[in-house]
PDB file of C-alpha atoms and ligand atoms in Angstrom:
ATOM      1  CA  MET A   1      94.790 -53.587  27.563  1.00 52.00           C
ATOM      2  CA  SER A   2      92.099 -52.329  29.831  1.00 55.00           C
ATOM      3  CA  SER A   3      91.779 -54.024  33.219  1.00 61.00           C
ATOM      4  CA  ALA A   4      88.409 -52.417  34.060  1.00 71.00           C
ATOM      5  CA  ALA A   5      85.884 -54.802  35.634  1.00 75.00           C
ATOM      6  CA  PRO A   6      82.933 -55.622  33.383  1.00 75.00           C
ATOM      7  CA  ALA A   7      79.852 -53.490  34.063  1.00 75.00           C
ATOM      8  CA  PRO A   8      77.369 -55.313  36.357  1.00 81.00           C
ATOM      9  CA  ALA A   9      74.359 -56.785  34.572  1.00 91.00           C
ATOM     10  CA  PRO A  10      71.360 -54.457  34.768  1.00 95.00           C
ATOM     11  CA  VAL A  11      68.500 -55.523  37.036  1.00 96.00           C
ATOM     12  CA  VAL A  12      65.838 -54.187  34.678  1.00 97.00           C
ATOM     13  CA  VAL A  13      65.872 -53.504  30.957  1.00 97.00           C
ATOM     14  CA  ALA A  14      62.925 -52.290  28.861  1.00 98.00           C
ATOM     15  CA  ARG A  15      63.281 -52.129  25.111  1.00 97.00           C
ATOM     16  CA  ASP A  16      60.724 -50.233  23.044  1.00 97.00           C
ATOM     17  CA  LEU A  17      58.055 -51.149  25.579  1.00 97.00           C
ATOM     18  CA  VAL A  18      54.541 -50.550  24.297  1.00 97.00           C
ATOM     19  CA  LYS A  19      51.444 -51.199  26.405  1.00 96.00           C
ATOM     20  CA  CYS A  20      47.895 -50.934  25.089  1.00 95.00           C
ATOM     21  CA  TYR A  21      44.631 -51.938  26.695  1.00 92.00           C
ATOM     22  CA  ALA A  22      41.803 -53.335  24.589  1.00 87.00           C
ATOM     23  CA  PRO A  23      38.651 -51.206  24.362  1.00 84.00           C
ATOM     24  CA  ALA A  24      36.313 -51.688  27.327  1.00 79.00           C
ATOM     25  CA  ARG A  25      33.363 -52.182  24.932  1.00 81.00           C
ATOM     26  CA  ARG A  26      33.053 -53.341  21.370  1.00 83.00           C
ATOM     27  CA  GLY A  27      33.745 -50.542  18.878  1.00 83.00           C
ATOM     28  CA  GLY A  28      35.512 -48.426  21.552  1.00 85.00           C
ATOM     29  CA  ALA A  29      39.035 -47.129  21.165  1.00 87.00           C
ATOM     30  CA  GLU A  30      42.103 -48.993  22.387  1.00 89.00           C
ATOM     31  CA  THR A  31      44.011 -47.182  25.166  1.00 91.00           C
ATOM     32  CA  VAL A  32      47.683 -46.743  24.324  1.00 93.00           C
ATOM     33  CA  VAL A  33      49.397 -46.231  27.669  1.00 96.00           C
ATOM     34  CA  LEU A  34      53.123 -46.705  26.949  1.00 97.00           C
ATOM     35  CA  THR A  35      54.361 -45.703  23.515  1.00 97.00           C
ATOM     36  CA  GLY A  36      57.876 -47.151  23.339  1.00 96.00           C
ATOM     37  CA  VAL A  37      59.888 -46.912  26.568  1.00 97.00           C
ATOM     38  CA  ASP A  38      63.610 -47.730  26.694  1.00 97.00           C
ATOM     39  CA  LEU A  39      65.070 -47.955  30.171  1.00 97.00           C
ATOM     40  CA  THR A  40      67.962 -49.675  31.949  1.00 97.00           C
ATOM     41  CA  VAL A  41      68.393 -49.810  35.736  1.00 96.00           C
ATOM     42  CA  ASP A  42      71.633 -51.009  37.329  1.00 95.00           C
ATOM     43  CA  PRO A  43      72.092 -52.821  40.650  1.00 93.00           C
ATOM     44  CA  GLY A  44      71.973 -50.441  43.612  1.00 92.00           C
ATOM     45  CA  GLU A  45      70.498 -47.590  41.567  1.00 95.00           C
ATOM     46  CA  PHE A  46      67.698 -45.498  43.088  1.00 95.00           C
ATOM     47  CA  VAL A  47      65.449 -44.368  40.237  1.00 97.00           C
ATOM     48  CA  ALA A  48      62.303 -42.255  40.600  1.00 97.00           C
ATOM     49  CA  ILE A  49      59.575 -42.081  37.952  1.00 97.00           C
ATOM     50  CA  VAL A  50      57.499 -38.893  37.948  1.00 95.00           C
ATOM     51  CA  GLY A  51      54.896 -37.436  35.611  1.00 94.00           C
ATOM     52  CA  PRO A  52      51.319 -36.201  35.453  1.00 92.00           C
ATOM     53  CA  SER A  53      48.441 -38.388  36.639  1.00 91.00           C
ATOM     54  CA  GLY A  54      47.553 -40.860  33.881  1.00 92.00           C
ATOM     55  CA  SER A  55      50.949 -40.600  32.170  1.00 94.00           C
ATOM     56  CA  GLY A  56      51.534 -44.342  32.625  1.00 95.00           C
ATOM     57  CA  LYS A  57      53.829 -44.489  35.681  1.00 95.00           C
ATOM     58  CA  SER A  58      52.064 -47.353  37.469  1.00 91.00           C
ATOM     59  CA  THR A  59      51.609 -49.231  34.200  1.00 94.00           C
ATOM     60  CA  LEU A  60      55.337 -48.908  33.487  1.00 96.00           C
ATOM     61  CA  LEU A  61      56.145 -50.200  36.975  1.00 94.00           C
ATOM     62  CA  TYR A  62      53.816 -53.200  36.561  1.00 90.00           C
ATOM     63  CA  CYS A  63      55.334 -54.034  33.163  1.00 94.00           C
ATOM     64  CA  LEU A  64      58.902 -53.767  34.521  1.00 95.00           C
ATOM     65  CA  ALA A  65      57.950 -56.001  37.460  1.00 91.00           C
ATOM     66  CA  GLY A  66      56.447 -58.649  35.175  1.00 89.00           C
ATOM     67  CA  LEU A  67      52.955 -58.090  36.598  1.00 86.00           C
ATOM     68  CA  GLU A  68      51.558 -56.855  33.250  1.00 89.00           C
ATOM     69  CA  PRO A  69      52.637 -58.284  29.901  1.00 92.00           C
ATOM     70  CA  PRO A  70      53.890 -55.721  27.369  1.00 95.00           C
ATOM     71  CA  THR A  71      51.875 -55.422  24.165  1.00 96.00           C
ATOM     72  CA  ARG A  72      55.106 -55.026  22.175  1.00 96.00           C
ATOM     73  CA  GLY A  73      58.764 -54.709  23.015  1.00 97.00           C
ATOM     74  CA  GLN A  74      60.647 -56.528  25.718  1.00 96.00           C
ATOM     75  CA  VAL A  75      61.303 -56.451  29.447  1.00 97.00           C
ATOM     76  CA  LEU A  76      64.190 -58.215  31.147  1.00 96.00           C
ATOM     77  CA  LEU A  77      63.824 -58.560  34.917  1.00 96.00           C
ATOM     78  CA  LEU A  78      67.044 -59.797  36.529  1.00 95.00           C
ATOM     79  CA  GLY A  79      68.099 -61.117  33.132  1.00 94.00           C
ATOM     80  CA  GLU A  80      64.862 -63.020  32.492  1.00 94.00           C
ATOM     81  CA  ASP A  81      62.003 -62.147  30.161  1.00 95.00           C
ATOM     82  CA  PRO A  82      58.881 -62.497  32.368  1.00 93.00           C
ATOM     83  CA  ALA A  83      56.782 -63.167  29.256  1.00 91.00           C
ATOM     84  CA  LYS A  84      58.828 -66.306  28.588  1.00 93.00           C
ATOM     85  CA  LEU A  85      58.913 -67.712  32.116  1.00 92.00           C
ATOM     86  CA  SER A  86      56.349 -70.207  33.360  1.00 92.00           C
ATOM     87  CA  ARG A  87      54.021 -68.852  36.043  1.00 88.00           C
ATOM     88  CA  GLY A  88      55.855 -70.925  38.628  1.00 90.00           C
ATOM     89  CA  ARG A  89      59.327 -69.669  37.692  1.00 91.00           C
ATOM     90  CA  LEU A  90      58.127 -66.071  37.556  1.00 89.00           C
ATOM     91  CA  ALA A  91      56.506 -66.451  40.989  1.00 86.00           C
ATOM     92  CA  ARG A  92      59.742 -67.891  42.407  1.00 87.00           C
ATOM     93  CA  LEU A  93      61.825 -65.085  40.883  1.00 89.00           C
ATOM     94  CA  ARG A  94      59.487 -62.502  42.418  1.00 86.00           C
ATOM     95  CA  ARG A  95      59.421 -64.161  45.826  1.00 83.00           C
ATOM     96  CA  ARG A  96      63.190 -64.521  45.995  1.00 86.00           C
ATOM     97  CA  ASP A  97      64.506 -61.335  44.442  1.00 91.00           C
ATOM     98  CA  VAL A  98      61.757 -58.729  44.059  1.00 91.00           C
ATOM     99  CA  GLY A  99      60.042 -56.555  46.675  1.00 88.00           C
ATOM    100  CA  PHE A 100      56.843 -54.614  46.059  1.00 85.00           C
ATOM    101  CA  VAL A 101      55.446 -51.662  47.958  1.00 83.00           C
ATOM    102  CA  PHE A 102      52.117 -50.728  46.443  1.00 75.00           C
ATOM    103  CA  GLN A 103      49.549 -48.157  47.386  1.00 64.00           C
ATOM    104  CA  LEU A 104      47.331 -51.097  48.331  1.00 66.00           C
ATOM    105  CA  PHE A 105      49.539 -52.789  50.806  1.00 67.00           C
ATOM    106  CA  ASN A 106      48.749 -56.453  50.080  1.00 76.00           C
ATOM    107  CA  LEU A 107      49.135 -57.440  53.690  1.00 84.00           C
ATOM    108  CA  ILE A 108      47.526 -60.724  54.706  1.00 87.00           C
ATOM    109  CA  PRO A 109      44.663 -59.758  57.051  1.00 85.00           C
ATOM    110  CA  SER A 110      44.832 -62.881  59.208  1.00 88.00           C
ATOM    111  CA  LEU A 111      48.571 -62.582  59.938  1.00 91.00           C
ATOM    112  CA  SER A 112      50.201 -60.324  62.506  1.00 94.00           C
ATOM    113  CA  ALA A 113      52.583 -57.547  61.443  1.00 94.00           C
ATOM    114  CA  ARG A 114      55.556 -59.804  62.358  1.00 94.00           C
ATOM    115  CA  GLN A 115      54.158 -62.710  60.358  1.00 92.00           C
ATOM    116  CA  ASN A 116      53.497 -60.438  57.369  1.00 90.00           C
ATOM    117  CA  VAL A 117      57.065 -59.122  57.506  1.00 91.00           C
ATOM    118  CA  ALA A 118      58.472 -62.667  57.628  1.00 90.00           C
ATOM    119  CA  LEU A 119      56.230 -63.948  54.834  1.00 87.00           C
ATOM    120  CA  PRO A 120      58.353 -63.388  51.677  1.00 80.00           C
ATOM    121  CA  ALA A 121      61.360 -65.152  53.175  1.00 78.00           C
ATOM    122  CA  ARG A 122      59.167 -68.006  54.423  1.00 80.00           C
ATOM    123  CA  LEU A 123      57.492 -68.383  51.037  1.00 77.00           C
ATOM    124  CA  SER A 124      60.813 -68.632  49.264  1.00 75.00           C
ATOM    125  CA  GLY A 125      61.964 -71.293  51.727  1.00 76.00           C
ATOM    126  CA  ARG A 126      64.613 -69.178  53.488  1.00 77.00           C
ATOM    127  CA  ARG A 127      65.233 -69.192  57.213  1.00 78.00           C
ATOM    128  CA  VAL A 128      63.630 -66.215  58.872  1.00 79.00           C
ATOM    129  CA  HIS A 129      65.664 -64.662  61.655  1.00 85.00           C
ATOM    130  CA  SER A 130      63.505 -63.175  64.370  1.00 90.00           C
ATOM    131  CA  ALA A 131      66.093 -60.411  64.869  1.00 90.00           C
ATOM    132  CA  ASP A 132      65.753 -59.361  61.184  1.00 87.00           C
ATOM    133  CA  VAL A 133      61.977 -59.078  61.560  1.00 92.00           C
ATOM    134  CA  THR A 134      62.379 -57.054  64.749  1.00 93.00           C
ATOM    135  CA  ALA A 135      64.963 -54.789  63.102  1.00 89.00           C
ATOM    136  CA  ALA A 136      62.762 -54.205  60.037  1.00 88.00           C
ATOM    137  CA  LEU A 137      59.758 -53.291  62.190  1.00 92.00           C
ATOM    138  CA  ALA A 138      61.927 -51.045  64.368  1.00 90.00           C
ATOM    139  CA  ALA A 139      63.270 -49.317  61.254  1.00 84.00           C
ATOM    140  CA  VAL A 140      59.732 -48.176  60.408  1.00 86.00           C
ATOM    141  CA  GLY A 141      58.912 -47.288  64.025  1.00 87.00           C
ATOM    142  CA  LEU A 142      56.546 -50.217  64.643  1.00 92.00           C
ATOM    143  CA  GLU A 143      58.470 -52.331  67.121  1.00 91.00           C
ATOM    144  CA  ASP A 144      55.485 -52.209  69.477  1.00 94.00           C
ATOM    145  CA  ARG A 145      52.943 -53.310  66.843  1.00 95.00           C
ATOM    146  CA  GLY A 146      54.400 -56.680  65.846  1.00 94.00           C
ATOM    147  CA  SER A 147      51.458 -58.679  67.163  1.00 95.00           C
ATOM    148  CA  HIS A 148      48.779 -56.456  65.591  1.00 95.00           C
ATOM    149  CA  ARG A 149      46.911 -57.638  62.525  1.00 94.00           C
ATOM    150  CA  PRO A 150      46.498 -55.206  59.580  1.00 90.00           C
ATOM    151  CA  GLY A 151      42.895 -54.438  60.591  1.00 92.00           C
ATOM    152  CA  GLU A 152      44.238 -53.200  63.940  1.00 94.00           C
ATOM    153  CA  LEU A 153      46.655 -50.740  62.295  1.00 92.00           C
ATOM    154  CA  SER A 154      46.142 -47.335  60.675  1.00 88.00           C
ATOM    155  CA  GLY A 155      46.640 -46.910  56.908  1.00 82.00           C
ATOM    156  CA  GLY A 156      50.069 -45.363  57.392  1.00 82.00           C
ATOM    157  CA  GLN A 157      51.095 -48.129  59.809  1.00 87.00           C
ATOM    158  CA  GLN A 158      49.995 -50.776  57.283  1.00 89.00           C
ATOM    159  CA  GLN A 159      52.093 -49.018  54.664  1.00 85.00           C
ATOM    160  CA  ARG A 160      55.069 -49.157  57.025  1.00 87.00           C
ATOM    161  CA  VAL A 161      54.550 -52.887  57.642  1.00 90.00           C
ATOM    162  CA  ALA A 162      54.590 -53.377  53.854  1.00 88.00           C
ATOM    163  CA  ILE A 163      57.900 -51.509  53.696  1.00 87.00           C
ATOM    164  CA  ALA A 164      59.346 -53.465  56.641  1.00 88.00           C
ATOM    165  CA  ARG A 165      58.362 -56.644  54.795  1.00 89.00           C
ATOM    166  CA  VAL A 166      60.373 -55.556  51.766  1.00 86.00           C
ATOM    167  CA  LEU A 167      63.385 -54.549  53.867  1.00 82.00           C
ATOM    168  CA  ALA A 168      63.423 -57.847  55.770  1.00 83.00           C
ATOM    169  CA  ALA A 169      63.412 -59.841  52.526  1.00 83.00           C
ATOM    170  CA  ARG A 170      66.488 -57.991  51.150  1.00 83.00           C
ATOM    171  CA  PRO A 171      65.422 -58.294  47.520  1.00 89.00           C
ATOM    172  CA  ARG A 172      67.661 -57.429  44.556  1.00 92.00           C
ATOM    173  CA  ILE A 173      65.071 -54.963  43.315  1.00 94.00           C
ATOM    174  CA  VAL A 174      62.299 -52.998  45.004  1.00 93.00           C
ATOM    175  CA  PHE A 175      59.322 -51.587  43.084  1.00 93.00           C
ATOM    176  CA  ALA A 176      57.440 -48.916  45.022  1.00 92.00           C
ATOM    177  CA  ASP A 177      54.292 -47.133  43.799  1.00 90.00           C
ATOM    178  CA  GLU A 178      53.557 -44.016  45.877  1.00 88.00           C
ATOM    179  CA  PRO A 179      54.922 -45.613  49.066  1.00 85.00           C
ATOM    180  CA  THR A 180      54.635 -42.375  51.031  1.00 82.00           C
ATOM    181  CA  GLY A 181      51.109 -41.525  49.859  1.00 77.00           C
ATOM    182  CA  ALA A 182      49.455 -42.583  53.132  1.00 72.00           C
ATOM    183  CA  LEU A 183      52.152 -41.262  55.476  1.00 78.00           C
ATOM    184  CA  ASP A 184      52.661 -38.011  57.355  1.00 80.00           C
ATOM    185  CA  GLY A 185      55.690 -35.902  56.473  1.00 82.00           C
ATOM    186  CA  ALA A 186      58.085 -37.240  59.097  1.00 81.00           C
ATOM    187  CA  THR A 187      57.178 -40.895  58.545  1.00 80.00           C
ATOM    188  CA  GLY A 188      57.342 -40.425  54.773  1.00 83.00           C
ATOM    189  CA  THR A 189      60.825 -38.969  55.100  1.00 85.00           C
ATOM    190  CA  ALA A 190      61.888 -41.922  57.282  1.00 81.00           C
ATOM    191  CA  VAL A 191      60.512 -44.398  54.738  1.00 82.00           C
ATOM    192  CA  LEU A 192      62.358 -42.671  51.892  1.00 87.00           C
ATOM    193  CA  GLY A 193      65.518 -42.810  53.945  1.00 86.00           C
ATOM    194  CA  LEU A 194      65.019 -46.581  54.286  1.00 83.00           C
ATOM    195  CA  LEU A 195      64.451 -47.027  50.556  1.00 87.00           C
ATOM    196  CA  SER A 196      67.536 -44.981  49.825  1.00 88.00           C
ATOM    197  CA  GLU A 197      69.549 -47.078  52.320  1.00 84.00           C
ATOM    198  CA  ALA A 198      68.230 -50.247  50.676  1.00 84.00           C
ATOM    199  CA  ALA A 199      69.522 -48.893  47.350  1.00 85.00           C
ATOM    200  CA  HIS A 200      72.902 -48.006  48.755  1.00 82.00           C
ATOM    201  CA  SER A 201      73.263 -51.430  50.325  1.00 82.00           C
ATOM    202  CA  GLY A 202      72.783 -53.059  46.919  1.00 85.00           C
ATOM    203  CA  SER A 203      69.041 -53.368  46.120  1.00 89.00           C
ATOM    204  CA  ALA A 204      67.920 -51.360  43.106  1.00 94.00           C
ATOM    205  CA  VAL A 205      64.880 -49.210  43.914  1.00 95.00           C
ATOM    206  CA  ILE A 206      62.347 -47.989  41.346  1.00 96.00           C
ATOM    207  CA  LEU A 207      59.994 -45.488  42.946  1.00 95.00           C
ATOM    208  CA  VAL A 208      56.885 -43.975  41.373  1.00 94.00           C
ATOM    209  CA  THR A 209      55.927 -40.780  43.160  1.00 92.00           C
ATOM    210  CA  HIS A 210      54.111 -37.452  42.945  1.00 89.00           C
ATOM    211  CA  ASP A 211      56.250 -36.114  45.771  1.00 89.00           C
ATOM    212  CA  LEU A 212      58.984 -33.833  44.421  1.00 89.00           C
ATOM    213  CA  ASP A 213      61.093 -34.090  47.573  1.00 88.00           C
ATOM    214  CA  ALA A 214      60.840 -37.883  47.419  1.00 90.00           C
ATOM    215  CA  ALA A 215      61.879 -37.915  43.767  1.00 93.00           C
ATOM    216  CA  ALA A 216      64.812 -35.632  44.493  1.00 93.00           C
ATOM    217  CA  ARG A 217      66.268 -38.291  46.836  1.00 92.00           C
ATOM    218  CA  ALA A 218      66.801 -40.591  43.847  1.00 94.00           C
ATOM    219  CA  ASP A 219      70.040 -40.867  41.866  1.00 94.00           C
ATOM    220  CA  ARG A 220      68.065 -40.496  38.638  1.00 96.00           C
ATOM    221  CA  VAL A 221      64.595 -39.123  37.925  1.00 97.00           C
ATOM    222  CA  ILE A 222      62.684 -40.200  34.846  1.00 97.00           C
ATOM    223  CA  VAL A 223      59.942 -37.881  33.649  1.00 95.00           C
ATOM    224  CA  LEU A 224      57.109 -39.714  31.942  1.00 96.00           C
ATOM    225  CA  ARG A 225      54.610 -37.874  29.792  1.00 94.00           C
ATOM    226  CA  ASP A 226      51.872 -39.427  27.653  1.00 94.00           C
ATOM    227  CA  GLY A 227      53.460 -42.841  27.990  1.00 96.00           C
ATOM    228  CA  ALA A 228      56.940 -41.865  26.840  1.00 96.00           C
ATOM    229  CA  ILE A 229      60.144 -40.858  28.600  1.00 96.00           C
ATOM    230  CA  HIS A 230      60.266 -37.134  28.299  1.00 93.00           C
ATOM    231  CA  GLY A 231      63.464 -36.405  30.133  1.00 92.00           C
ATOM    232  CA  GLN A 232      65.924 -37.711  32.708  1.00 95.00           C
ATOM    233  CA  LEU A 233      67.526 -35.781  35.534  1.00 95.00           C
ATOM    234  CA  HIS A 234      70.565 -36.868  37.512  1.00 95.00           C
ATOM    235  CA  SER A 235      70.636 -35.962  41.233  1.00 92.00           C
ATOM    236  CA  PRO A 236      68.146 -33.090  40.740  1.00 93.00           C
ATOM    237  CA  THR A 237      66.779 -30.690  43.331  1.00 92.00           C
ATOM    238  CA  PRO A 238      63.002 -30.729  44.019  1.00 91.00           C
ATOM    239  CA  ALA A 239      62.786 -27.498  41.967  1.00 93.00           C
ATOM    240  CA  ASP A 240      64.482 -29.210  38.994  1.00 93.00           C
ATOM    241  CA  VAL A 241      61.947 -32.058  39.195  1.00 92.00           C
ATOM    242  CA  PHE A 242      59.046 -29.595  39.411  1.00 91.00           C
ATOM    243  CA  ALA A 243      60.299 -27.713  36.346  1.00 91.00           C
ATOM    244  CA  ALA A 244      60.734 -30.932  34.355  1.00 90.00           C
ATOM    245  CA  VAL A 245      57.247 -32.228  35.214  1.00 88.00           C
ATOM    246  CA  HIS A 246      55.522 -28.937  34.479  1.00 85.00           C
ATOM    247  CA  ALA A 247      57.543 -27.663  31.537  1.00 78.00           C
ATOM    248  CA  HIS A 248      55.963 -27.621  28.087  1.00 58.00           C
ATOM    249  CA  ALA A 249      56.745 -30.497  25.794  1.00 49.00           C
ATOM    250  CA  ALA A 250      59.176 -28.504  23.657  1.00 43.00           C
ATOM    251  CA  SER A 251      61.362 -27.349  26.511  1.00 45.00           C
ATOM    252  CA  VAL A 252      61.929 -30.598  28.390  1.00 42.00           C
ATOM    253  CA  GLY A 253      63.818 -33.671  27.403  1.00 43.00           C
ATOM    254  CA  ALA A 254      67.343 -32.425  27.701  1.00 44.00           C
ATOM    255  CA  GLN A 255      69.637 -35.013  29.263  1.00 41.00           C
ATOM    256  CA  ARG A 256      71.573 -33.439  32.078  1.00 40.00           C
TER     257      ARG A 256
HETATM  258  N1  ATP B 301      43.501 -52.047  33.021  1.00 94.56           N
HETATM  259  C1  ATP B 301      43.359 -50.937  32.304  1.00 94.56           C
HETATM  260  N2  ATP B 301      42.534 -50.882  31.232  1.00 94.56           N
HETATM  261  C2  ATP B 301      42.407 -49.766  30.497  1.00 94.56           C
HETATM  262  N3  ATP B 301      43.108 -48.626  30.714  1.00 94.56           N
HETATM  263  C3  ATP B 301      43.952 -48.622  31.755  1.00 94.56           C
HETATM  264  C4  ATP B 301      44.140 -49.754  32.595  1.00 94.56           C
HETATM  265  N4  ATP B 301      45.067 -49.431  33.538  1.00 94.56           N
HETATM  266  C5  ATP B 301      45.425 -48.161  33.294  1.00 94.56           C
HETATM  267  N5  ATP B 301      44.757 -47.666  32.228  1.00 94.56           N
HETATM  268  C6  ATP B 301      44.890 -46.315  31.661  1.00 94.56           C
HETATM  269  O1  ATP B 301      46.243 -46.082  31.435  1.00 94.56           O
HETATM  270  C7  ATP B 301      46.584 -44.720  31.714  1.00 94.56           C
HETATM  271  C8  ATP B 301      47.784 -44.691  32.631  1.00 94.56           C
HETATM  272  O2  ATP B 301      47.429 -45.239  33.886  1.00 94.56           O
HETATM  273  P1  ATP B 301      48.484 -45.356  35.081  1.00 94.56           P
HETATM  274  O3  ATP B 301      47.765 -45.971  36.221  1.00 94.56           O
HETATM  275  O4  ATP B 301      49.704 -46.037  34.584  1.00 94.56           O
HETATM  276  O5  ATP B 301      48.804 -43.808  35.329  1.00 94.56           O
HETATM  277  P2  ATP B 301      49.714 -43.121  36.433  1.00 94.56           P
HETATM  278  O6  ATP B 301      50.723 -42.296  35.720  1.00 94.56           O
HETATM  279  O7  ATP B 301      50.191 -44.133  37.404  1.00 94.56           O
HETATM  280  O8  ATP B 301      48.664 -42.136  37.113  1.00 94.56           O
HETATM  281  P3  ATP B 301      48.480 -41.697  38.678  1.00 94.56           P
HETATM  282  O9  ATP B 301      49.565 -40.697  38.926  1.00 94.56           O
HETATM  283  O10 ATP B 301      47.131 -41.061  38.679  1.00 94.56           O
HETATM  284  O11 ATP B 301      48.570 -42.920  39.533  1.00 94.56           O
HETATM  285  C9  ATP B 301      45.330 -44.082  32.290  1.00 94.56           C
HETATM  286  O12 ATP B 301      44.749 -43.291  31.282  1.00 94.56           O
HETATM  287  C10 ATP B 301      44.466 -45.246  32.654  1.00 94.56           C
HETATM  288  O13 ATP B 301      43.098 -44.932  32.473  1.00 94.56           O
HETATM  289 MG1   MG B 302      49.698 -44.574  39.423  1.00 94.56          MG
END
């Protein structure tokens, strides 16, 4: 008899996920963005999604996060189908267990950096420890900007506050769309290090990025092309990721 522990439940599952947008005007063509994506992400996994502009990366992230309903197929987020949850339950699930880092930072303009960082925990009714907020801001190099409001910070600093906010909340899964887009090289590298640490301390991280070096920090890289998974790479080098993104359709897709 085998005594192996059961595999942990995945944090995200997509089954034959199809996403279409209705035509913008009557008689126009529907936009088919995702054409049938199957994907499973386990706890603590650091997964990067790469692919050409317009290939559907952000749309896939929004569908996995329950922010966009799939047209067909199914998503399970932490074991729940977002399409079947009430708005209230979905909002609670997101507040408690999900962190988002988007290109638009979604900081609250009237709150200070410290208050923004503490917000997810406050909203989900958890005690906020001042030391956790300080540590999260220090981790992104903003310990001296805690009292600044977003309008008093640069774009890259706002992005770092958004990342500190995710780290302080210790979610079970982090969705990040181009989190290093507004950062200089050194700060971007520091932020990736933090995301990778978050993954290795138990949060799953799903990162959409154009940055080959960023993608190469992930345990697994998914190459999206025309709304479908075109290949997967395990612990690739930046050169491997480049080759997979730029290779012709016929030559990519091999599972390594
Ligand atoms: N709300 C929408 N309505 C109609 N079409 C949309 C909508 N959102 C996205 N699309 C289309 O879906 C396709 C994929 O968009 P998506 O934002 O997912 O691409 P992406 O891979 O993230 O690209 P990028 O790297 O440029 O951010 C694009 O052709 C886009 O025009
Ligand atoms: Mg995008």
